[in-house]
Short mmCIF file of C-alpha atoms in Angstrom, two decimals:
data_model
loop_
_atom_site.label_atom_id
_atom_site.label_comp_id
_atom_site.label_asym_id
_atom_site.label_seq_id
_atom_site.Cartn_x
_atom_site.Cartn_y
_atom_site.Cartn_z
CA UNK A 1 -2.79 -9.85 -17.78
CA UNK A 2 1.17 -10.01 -17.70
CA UNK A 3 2.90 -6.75 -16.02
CA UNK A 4 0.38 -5.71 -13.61
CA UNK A 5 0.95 -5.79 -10.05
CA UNK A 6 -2.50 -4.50 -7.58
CA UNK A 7 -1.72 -4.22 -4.20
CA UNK A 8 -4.02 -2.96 -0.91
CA UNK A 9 -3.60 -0.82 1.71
CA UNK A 10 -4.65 -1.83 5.42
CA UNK A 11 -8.04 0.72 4.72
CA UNK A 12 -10.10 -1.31 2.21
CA UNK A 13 -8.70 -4.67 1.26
CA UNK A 14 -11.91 -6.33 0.59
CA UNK A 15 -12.70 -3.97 -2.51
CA UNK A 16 -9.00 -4.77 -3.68
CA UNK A 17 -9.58 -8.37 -3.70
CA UNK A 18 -13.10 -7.56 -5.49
CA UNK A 19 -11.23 -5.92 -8.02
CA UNK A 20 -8.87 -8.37 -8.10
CA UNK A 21 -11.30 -11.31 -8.86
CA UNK A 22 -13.14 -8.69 -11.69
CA UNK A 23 -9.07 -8.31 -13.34
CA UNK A 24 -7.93 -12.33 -13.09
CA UNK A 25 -5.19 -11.06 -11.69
CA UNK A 26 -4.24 -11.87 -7.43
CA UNK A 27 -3.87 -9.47 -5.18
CA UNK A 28 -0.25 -8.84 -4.10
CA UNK A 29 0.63 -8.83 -0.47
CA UNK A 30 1.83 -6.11 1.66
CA UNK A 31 2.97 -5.50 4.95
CA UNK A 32 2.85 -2.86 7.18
CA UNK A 33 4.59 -2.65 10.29
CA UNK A 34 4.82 0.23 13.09
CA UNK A 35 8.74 0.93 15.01
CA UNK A 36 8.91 1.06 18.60
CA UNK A 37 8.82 5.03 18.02
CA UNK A 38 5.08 4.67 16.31
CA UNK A 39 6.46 5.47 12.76
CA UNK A 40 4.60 2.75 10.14
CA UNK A 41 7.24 1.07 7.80
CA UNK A 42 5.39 -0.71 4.18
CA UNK A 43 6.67 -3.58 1.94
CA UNK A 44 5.41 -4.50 -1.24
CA UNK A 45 5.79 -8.11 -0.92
CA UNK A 46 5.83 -8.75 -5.23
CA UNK A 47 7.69 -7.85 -7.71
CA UNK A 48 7.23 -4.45 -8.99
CA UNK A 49 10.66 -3.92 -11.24
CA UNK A 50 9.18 -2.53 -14.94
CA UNK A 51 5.34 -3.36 -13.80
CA UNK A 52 2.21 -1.45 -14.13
CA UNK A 53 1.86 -1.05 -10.31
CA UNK A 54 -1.49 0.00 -9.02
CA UNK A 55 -2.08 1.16 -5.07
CA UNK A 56 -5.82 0.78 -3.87
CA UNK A 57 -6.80 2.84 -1.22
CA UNK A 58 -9.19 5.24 -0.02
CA UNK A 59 -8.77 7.53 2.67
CA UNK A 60 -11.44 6.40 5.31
CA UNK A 61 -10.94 6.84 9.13
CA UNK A 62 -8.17 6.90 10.65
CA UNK A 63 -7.60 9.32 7.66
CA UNK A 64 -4.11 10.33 8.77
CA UNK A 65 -2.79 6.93 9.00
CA UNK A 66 -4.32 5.48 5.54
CA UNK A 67 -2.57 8.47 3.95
CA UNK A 68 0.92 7.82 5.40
CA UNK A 69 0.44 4.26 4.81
CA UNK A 70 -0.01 5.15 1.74
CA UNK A 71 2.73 7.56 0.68
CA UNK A 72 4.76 5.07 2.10
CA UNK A 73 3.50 2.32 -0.72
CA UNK A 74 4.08 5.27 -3.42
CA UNK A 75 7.99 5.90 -2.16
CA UNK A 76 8.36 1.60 -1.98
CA UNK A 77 6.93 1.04 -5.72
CA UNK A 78 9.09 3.64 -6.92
CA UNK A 79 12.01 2.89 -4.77
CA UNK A 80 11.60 -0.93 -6.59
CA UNK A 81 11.96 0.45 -9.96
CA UNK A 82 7.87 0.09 -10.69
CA UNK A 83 7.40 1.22 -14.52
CA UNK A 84 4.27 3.13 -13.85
CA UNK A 85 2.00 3.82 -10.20
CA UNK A 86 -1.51 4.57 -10.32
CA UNK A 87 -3.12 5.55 -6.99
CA UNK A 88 -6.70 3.93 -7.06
CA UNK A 89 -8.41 6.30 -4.24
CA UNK A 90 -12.10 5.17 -4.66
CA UNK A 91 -12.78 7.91 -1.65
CA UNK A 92 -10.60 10.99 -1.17
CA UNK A 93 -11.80 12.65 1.96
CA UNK A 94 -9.29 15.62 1.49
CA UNK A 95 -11.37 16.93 -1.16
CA UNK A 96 -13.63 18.75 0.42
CA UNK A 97 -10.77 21.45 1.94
CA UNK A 98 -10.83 22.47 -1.86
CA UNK A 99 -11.33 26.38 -1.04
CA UNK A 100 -9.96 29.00 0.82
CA UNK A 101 -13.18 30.31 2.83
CA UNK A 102 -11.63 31.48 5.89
CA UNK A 103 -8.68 33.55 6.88
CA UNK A 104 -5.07 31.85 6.93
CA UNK A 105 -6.61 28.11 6.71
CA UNK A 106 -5.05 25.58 4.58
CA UNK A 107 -5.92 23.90 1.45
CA UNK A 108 -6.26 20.25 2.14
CA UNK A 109 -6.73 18.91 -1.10
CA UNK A 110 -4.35 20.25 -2.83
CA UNK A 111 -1.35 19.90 -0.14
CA UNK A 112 -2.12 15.80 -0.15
CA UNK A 113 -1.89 16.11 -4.14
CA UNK A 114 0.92 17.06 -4.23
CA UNK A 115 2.37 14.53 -1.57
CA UNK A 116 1.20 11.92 -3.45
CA UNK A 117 3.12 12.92 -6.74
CA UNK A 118 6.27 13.95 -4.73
CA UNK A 119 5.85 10.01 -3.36
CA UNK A 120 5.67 8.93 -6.66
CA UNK A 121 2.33 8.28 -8.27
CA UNK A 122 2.01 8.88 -11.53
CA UNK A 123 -1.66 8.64 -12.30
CA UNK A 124 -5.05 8.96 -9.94
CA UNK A 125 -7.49 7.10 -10.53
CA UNK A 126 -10.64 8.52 -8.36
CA UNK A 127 -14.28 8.08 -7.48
CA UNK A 128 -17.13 11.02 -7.39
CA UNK A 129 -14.65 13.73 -5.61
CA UNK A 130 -15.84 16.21 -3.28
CA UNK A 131 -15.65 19.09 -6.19
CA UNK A 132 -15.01 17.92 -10.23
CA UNK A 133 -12.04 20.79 -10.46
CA UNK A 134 -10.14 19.08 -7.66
CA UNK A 135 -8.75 16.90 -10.13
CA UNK A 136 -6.70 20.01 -11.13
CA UNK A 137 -5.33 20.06 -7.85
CA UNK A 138 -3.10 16.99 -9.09
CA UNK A 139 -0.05 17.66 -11.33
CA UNK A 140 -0.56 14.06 -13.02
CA UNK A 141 -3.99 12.53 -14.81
CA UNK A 142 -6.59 12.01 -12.73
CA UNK A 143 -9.22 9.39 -13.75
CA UNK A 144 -12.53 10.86 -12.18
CA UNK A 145 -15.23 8.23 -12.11
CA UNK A 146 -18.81 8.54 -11.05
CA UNK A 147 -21.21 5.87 -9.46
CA UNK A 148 -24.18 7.37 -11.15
CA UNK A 149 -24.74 4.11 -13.53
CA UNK A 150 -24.57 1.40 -10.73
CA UNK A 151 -26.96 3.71 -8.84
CA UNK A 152 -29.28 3.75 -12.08
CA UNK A 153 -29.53 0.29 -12.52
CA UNK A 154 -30.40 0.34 -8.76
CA UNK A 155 -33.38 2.42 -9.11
CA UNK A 156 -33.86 1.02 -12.43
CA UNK A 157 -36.52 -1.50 -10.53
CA UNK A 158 -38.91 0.97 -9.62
CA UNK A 159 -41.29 2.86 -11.28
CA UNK A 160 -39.33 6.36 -12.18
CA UNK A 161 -42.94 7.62 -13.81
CA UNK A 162 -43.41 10.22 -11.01
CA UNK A 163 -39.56 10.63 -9.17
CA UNK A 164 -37.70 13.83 -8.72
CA UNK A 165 -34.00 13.56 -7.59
CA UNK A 166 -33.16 16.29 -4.74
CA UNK A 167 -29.78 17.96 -4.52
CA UNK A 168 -29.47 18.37 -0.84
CA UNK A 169 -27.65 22.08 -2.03
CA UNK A 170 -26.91 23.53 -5.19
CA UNK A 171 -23.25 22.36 -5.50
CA UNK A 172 -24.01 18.93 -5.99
CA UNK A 173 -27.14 19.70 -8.49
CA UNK A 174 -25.44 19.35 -11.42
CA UNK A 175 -24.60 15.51 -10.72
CA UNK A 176 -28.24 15.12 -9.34
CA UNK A 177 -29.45 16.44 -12.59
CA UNK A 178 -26.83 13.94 -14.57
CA UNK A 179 -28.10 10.94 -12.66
CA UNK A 180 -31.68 12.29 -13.36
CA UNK A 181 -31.28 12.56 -16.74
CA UNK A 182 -29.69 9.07 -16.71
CA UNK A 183 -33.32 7.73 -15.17
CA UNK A 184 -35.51 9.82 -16.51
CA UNK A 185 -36.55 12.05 -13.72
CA UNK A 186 -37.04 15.75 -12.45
CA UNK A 187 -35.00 17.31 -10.23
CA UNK A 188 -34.66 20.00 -7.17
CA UNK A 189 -32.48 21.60 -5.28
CA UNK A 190 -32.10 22.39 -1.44
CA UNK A 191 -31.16 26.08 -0.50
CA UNK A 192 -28.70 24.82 1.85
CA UNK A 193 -26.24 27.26 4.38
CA UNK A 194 -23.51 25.46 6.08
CA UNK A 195 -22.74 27.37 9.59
CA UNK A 196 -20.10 24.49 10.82
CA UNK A 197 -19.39 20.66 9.68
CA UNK A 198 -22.60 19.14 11.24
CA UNK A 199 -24.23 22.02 11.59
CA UNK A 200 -26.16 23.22 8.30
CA UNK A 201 -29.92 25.36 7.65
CA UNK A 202 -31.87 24.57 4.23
CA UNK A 203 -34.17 27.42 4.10
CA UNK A 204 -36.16 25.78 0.94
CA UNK A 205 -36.02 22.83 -1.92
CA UNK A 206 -36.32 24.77 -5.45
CA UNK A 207 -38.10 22.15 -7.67
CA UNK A 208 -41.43 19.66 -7.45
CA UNK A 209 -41.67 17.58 -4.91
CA UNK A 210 -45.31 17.41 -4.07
CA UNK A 211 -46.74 14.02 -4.26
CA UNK A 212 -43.39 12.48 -6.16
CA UNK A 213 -41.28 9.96 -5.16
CA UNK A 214 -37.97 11.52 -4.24
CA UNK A 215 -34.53 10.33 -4.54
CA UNK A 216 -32.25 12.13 -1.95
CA UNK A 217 -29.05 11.96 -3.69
CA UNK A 218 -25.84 13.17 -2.07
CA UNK A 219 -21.59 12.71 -3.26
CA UNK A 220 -21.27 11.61 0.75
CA UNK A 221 -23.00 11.42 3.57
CA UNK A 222 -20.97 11.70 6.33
CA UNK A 223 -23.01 12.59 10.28
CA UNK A 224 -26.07 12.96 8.18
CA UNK A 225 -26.74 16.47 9.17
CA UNK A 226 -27.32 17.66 6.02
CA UNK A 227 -30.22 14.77 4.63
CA UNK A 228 -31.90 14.83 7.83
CA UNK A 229 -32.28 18.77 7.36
CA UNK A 230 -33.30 18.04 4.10
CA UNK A 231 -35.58 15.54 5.36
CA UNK A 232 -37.48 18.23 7.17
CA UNK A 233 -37.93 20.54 4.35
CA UNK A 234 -39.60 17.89 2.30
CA UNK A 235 -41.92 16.74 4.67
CA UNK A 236 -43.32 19.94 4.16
CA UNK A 237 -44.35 19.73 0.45
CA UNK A 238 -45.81 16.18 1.24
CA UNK A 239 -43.42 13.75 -1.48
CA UNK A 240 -45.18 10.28 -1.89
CA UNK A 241 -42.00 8.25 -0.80
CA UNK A 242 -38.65 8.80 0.14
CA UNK A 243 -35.29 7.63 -0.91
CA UNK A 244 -31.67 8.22 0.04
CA UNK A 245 -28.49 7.50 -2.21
CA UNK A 246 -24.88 8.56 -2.45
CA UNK A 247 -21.32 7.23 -3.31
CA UNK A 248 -19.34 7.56 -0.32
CA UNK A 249 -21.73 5.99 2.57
CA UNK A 250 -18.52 7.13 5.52
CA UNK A 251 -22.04 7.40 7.89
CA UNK A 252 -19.82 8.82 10.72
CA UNK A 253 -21.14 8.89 14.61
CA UNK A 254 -24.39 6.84 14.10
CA UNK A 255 -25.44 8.87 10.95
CA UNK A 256 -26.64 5.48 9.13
CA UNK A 257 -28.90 4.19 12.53
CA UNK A 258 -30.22 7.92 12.63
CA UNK A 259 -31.58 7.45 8.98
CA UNK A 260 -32.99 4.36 9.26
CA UNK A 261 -35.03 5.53 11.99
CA UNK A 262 -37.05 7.98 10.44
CA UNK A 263 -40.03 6.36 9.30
CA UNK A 264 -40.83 8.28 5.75
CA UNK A 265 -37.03 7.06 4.69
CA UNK A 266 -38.05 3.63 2.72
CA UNK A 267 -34.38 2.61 1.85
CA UNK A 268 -30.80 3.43 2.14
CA UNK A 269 -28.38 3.29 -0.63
CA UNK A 270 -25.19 4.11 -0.94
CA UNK A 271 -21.49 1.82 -2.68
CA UNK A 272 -18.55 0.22 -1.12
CA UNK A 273 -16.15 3.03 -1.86
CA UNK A 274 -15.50 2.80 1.50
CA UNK A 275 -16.36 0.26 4.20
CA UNK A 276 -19.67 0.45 6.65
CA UNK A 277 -17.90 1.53 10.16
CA UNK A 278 -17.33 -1.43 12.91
CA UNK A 279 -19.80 1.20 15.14
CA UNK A 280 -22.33 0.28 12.68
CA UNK A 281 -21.99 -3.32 13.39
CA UNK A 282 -24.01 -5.81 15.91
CA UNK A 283 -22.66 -6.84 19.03
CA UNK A 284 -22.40 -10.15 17.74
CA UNK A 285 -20.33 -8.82 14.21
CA UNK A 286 -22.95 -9.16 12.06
CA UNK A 287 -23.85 -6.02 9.75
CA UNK A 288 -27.11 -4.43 10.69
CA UNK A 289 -29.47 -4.32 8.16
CA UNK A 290 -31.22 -1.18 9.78
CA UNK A 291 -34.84 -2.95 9.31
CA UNK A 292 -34.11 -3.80 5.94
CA UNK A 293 -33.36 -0.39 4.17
CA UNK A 294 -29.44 -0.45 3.61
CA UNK A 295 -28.46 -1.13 0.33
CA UNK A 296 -24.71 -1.53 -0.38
CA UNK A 297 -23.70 -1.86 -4.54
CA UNK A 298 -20.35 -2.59 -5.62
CA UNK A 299 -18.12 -0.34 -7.50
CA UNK A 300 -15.66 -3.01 -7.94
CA UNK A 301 -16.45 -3.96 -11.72
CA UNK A 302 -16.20 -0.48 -12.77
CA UNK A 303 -12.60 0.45 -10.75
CA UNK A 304 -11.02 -3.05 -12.36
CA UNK A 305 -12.52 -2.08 -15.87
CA UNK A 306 -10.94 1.35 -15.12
CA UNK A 307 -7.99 -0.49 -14.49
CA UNK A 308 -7.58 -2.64 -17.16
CA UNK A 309 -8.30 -0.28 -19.58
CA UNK A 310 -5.54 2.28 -18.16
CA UNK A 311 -3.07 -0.79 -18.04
CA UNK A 312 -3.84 -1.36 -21.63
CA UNK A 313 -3.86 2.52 -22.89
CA UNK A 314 -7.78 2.48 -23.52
CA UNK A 315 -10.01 5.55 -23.25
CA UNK A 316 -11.10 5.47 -19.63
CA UNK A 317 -13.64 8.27 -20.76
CA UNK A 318 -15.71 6.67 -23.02
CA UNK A 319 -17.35 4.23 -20.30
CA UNK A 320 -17.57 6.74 -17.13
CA UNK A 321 -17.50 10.36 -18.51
CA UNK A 322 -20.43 12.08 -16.71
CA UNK A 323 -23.12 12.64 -19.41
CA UNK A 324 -22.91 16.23 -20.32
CA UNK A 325 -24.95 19.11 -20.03
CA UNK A 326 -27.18 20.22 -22.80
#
């Protein structure tokens, strides 16, 4: 592939060079270096004059920092004359301040939008955001993918003859009922009320549960509030087994330990969107496998065919559309 030019951010380089290996194509360095003052400066260390450039990096913790770092590899691509830059955000965190639900707050997701275009990206390519219609927050084409077929074939090994997939709330039941359709299950909902970020109340799950085997499936989990609420309510209908899955595993402040712990929670699944936290490391850096229940799948193949099929004008569509409603 002649013209193309992929280059990483300090948050995730070991899905860039996953990519990389799916394209044929290397990963081009960068460096990024901080003044005396604490300002971060960026260099694109490749040729980007006339190429398809494309910037991977999600915005994972510190949040603030992965974003400047990479506005800063937006204003350098364009600054060296790149013919075209895609921003490949497999997780954007500003999503969810989609909504104005308080007096005189601001509107995350949109603001960062648009700092992104005025940097100089010309295309988004993203992965299972916070809300579908944030998309429309960006001013250029947004590439929305889902996970919902690598989490299929996942779950493709079990027996799916008596599973319902639970919604922790209804905003996220319409993708719980795509990826149910996708495996051939039920699915419920959680009456869920949010009073504060890790603080939430499901009153009830709306669906069958009862003896099933149940499929917690989530866009993010994040402290973990919300499943292990969830958790709760389902214990009370009695469900034969229980599984957990989402995209964007961030598992902040010992969210993923807190999970494995509960005995009735048989495994952990979630992709590499983002990377597992160093807190949920082992002393001696090894990854924890939380007594065998975390499950990590790789989004890789589907962001480089994503790629390649933008770089070559291909319908992105036709392999990750979300399958539609009847």
């Amino acid at each position: 592939m002649r013209d193309i030019a992929v280059f990483s951010g300090s948050a995730h380089p070991d899905l860039a060079a996953e990519v990389c290996a799916h394209l044929g194509v290397p990963l081009s360095p960068t460096r990024v270096s901080r003044f005396a003052n604490d300002c971060l400066e960026v260099q694109l260390r490749a040729n980007c004059r006339e190429r398809d450039v494309f910037l991977i990096q999600p915005l994972v913790k510190p949040v603030q920092e992965h974003l400047v770092e990479l506005l800063l590899m937006c204003d350098a691509a364009r600054g060296a004359s790149a013919g075209r830059i895609t921003v490949v955000m497999p997780h954007y965190s500003y999503a969810r301040s989609d909504k104005k639900d308080a007096p005189r707050i601001s509107l995350g997701g949109r603001l960062v939008a648009d700092l992104l275009v005025a940097a100089g990206a010309g295309r988004v390519l993203a992965m299972t955001l916070h809300a579908p219609q944030v998309h429309g927050f960006f001013s250029v084409p947004v590439d929305h993918l889902h996970a919902l077929r690598e989490l299929a074939a996942h779950f493709a090994r079990y027996d799916l003859s008596r599973t319902t997939v639970v919604s922790p709330d209804l905003g996220n039941a319409k993708e719980a009922a795509a990826f149910a359709r996708l495996i051939g299950a039920q699915v419920a909902a959680g009456a869920k009320q949010r009073y504060a970020d890790d603080r939430v109340s499901i009153s009830s799950v709306i669906g069958d549960v009862a003896g099933r085997d149940v499929i917690v499936l989530d866009d993010e989990i994040a402290k973990g509030s919300t499943v292990l609420e969830l958790l709760d309510r389902l214990r009370e209908s009695g469900p034969r087994s229980v599984r957990v899955a989402c995209t964007h595993g961030l598992f902040a402040a010992g969210a993923l330990k807190r999970l494995a712990d509960q005995p009735d929670v048989l495994e952990i699944v979630c992709t590499n969107t983002v990377p597992v936290p160093t807190e949920e490391h082992g002393v001696d850096g090894r990854r924890e496998d939380y007594g065998g229940k975390l499950r990590v799948l790789s989004i890789a193949p589907a962001l480089a065919e994503a790629v390649r099929r933008i770089h070559n004008g291909e319908s992105v569509s036709a392999l990750f559309d979300a399958p539609r409603g009847e």
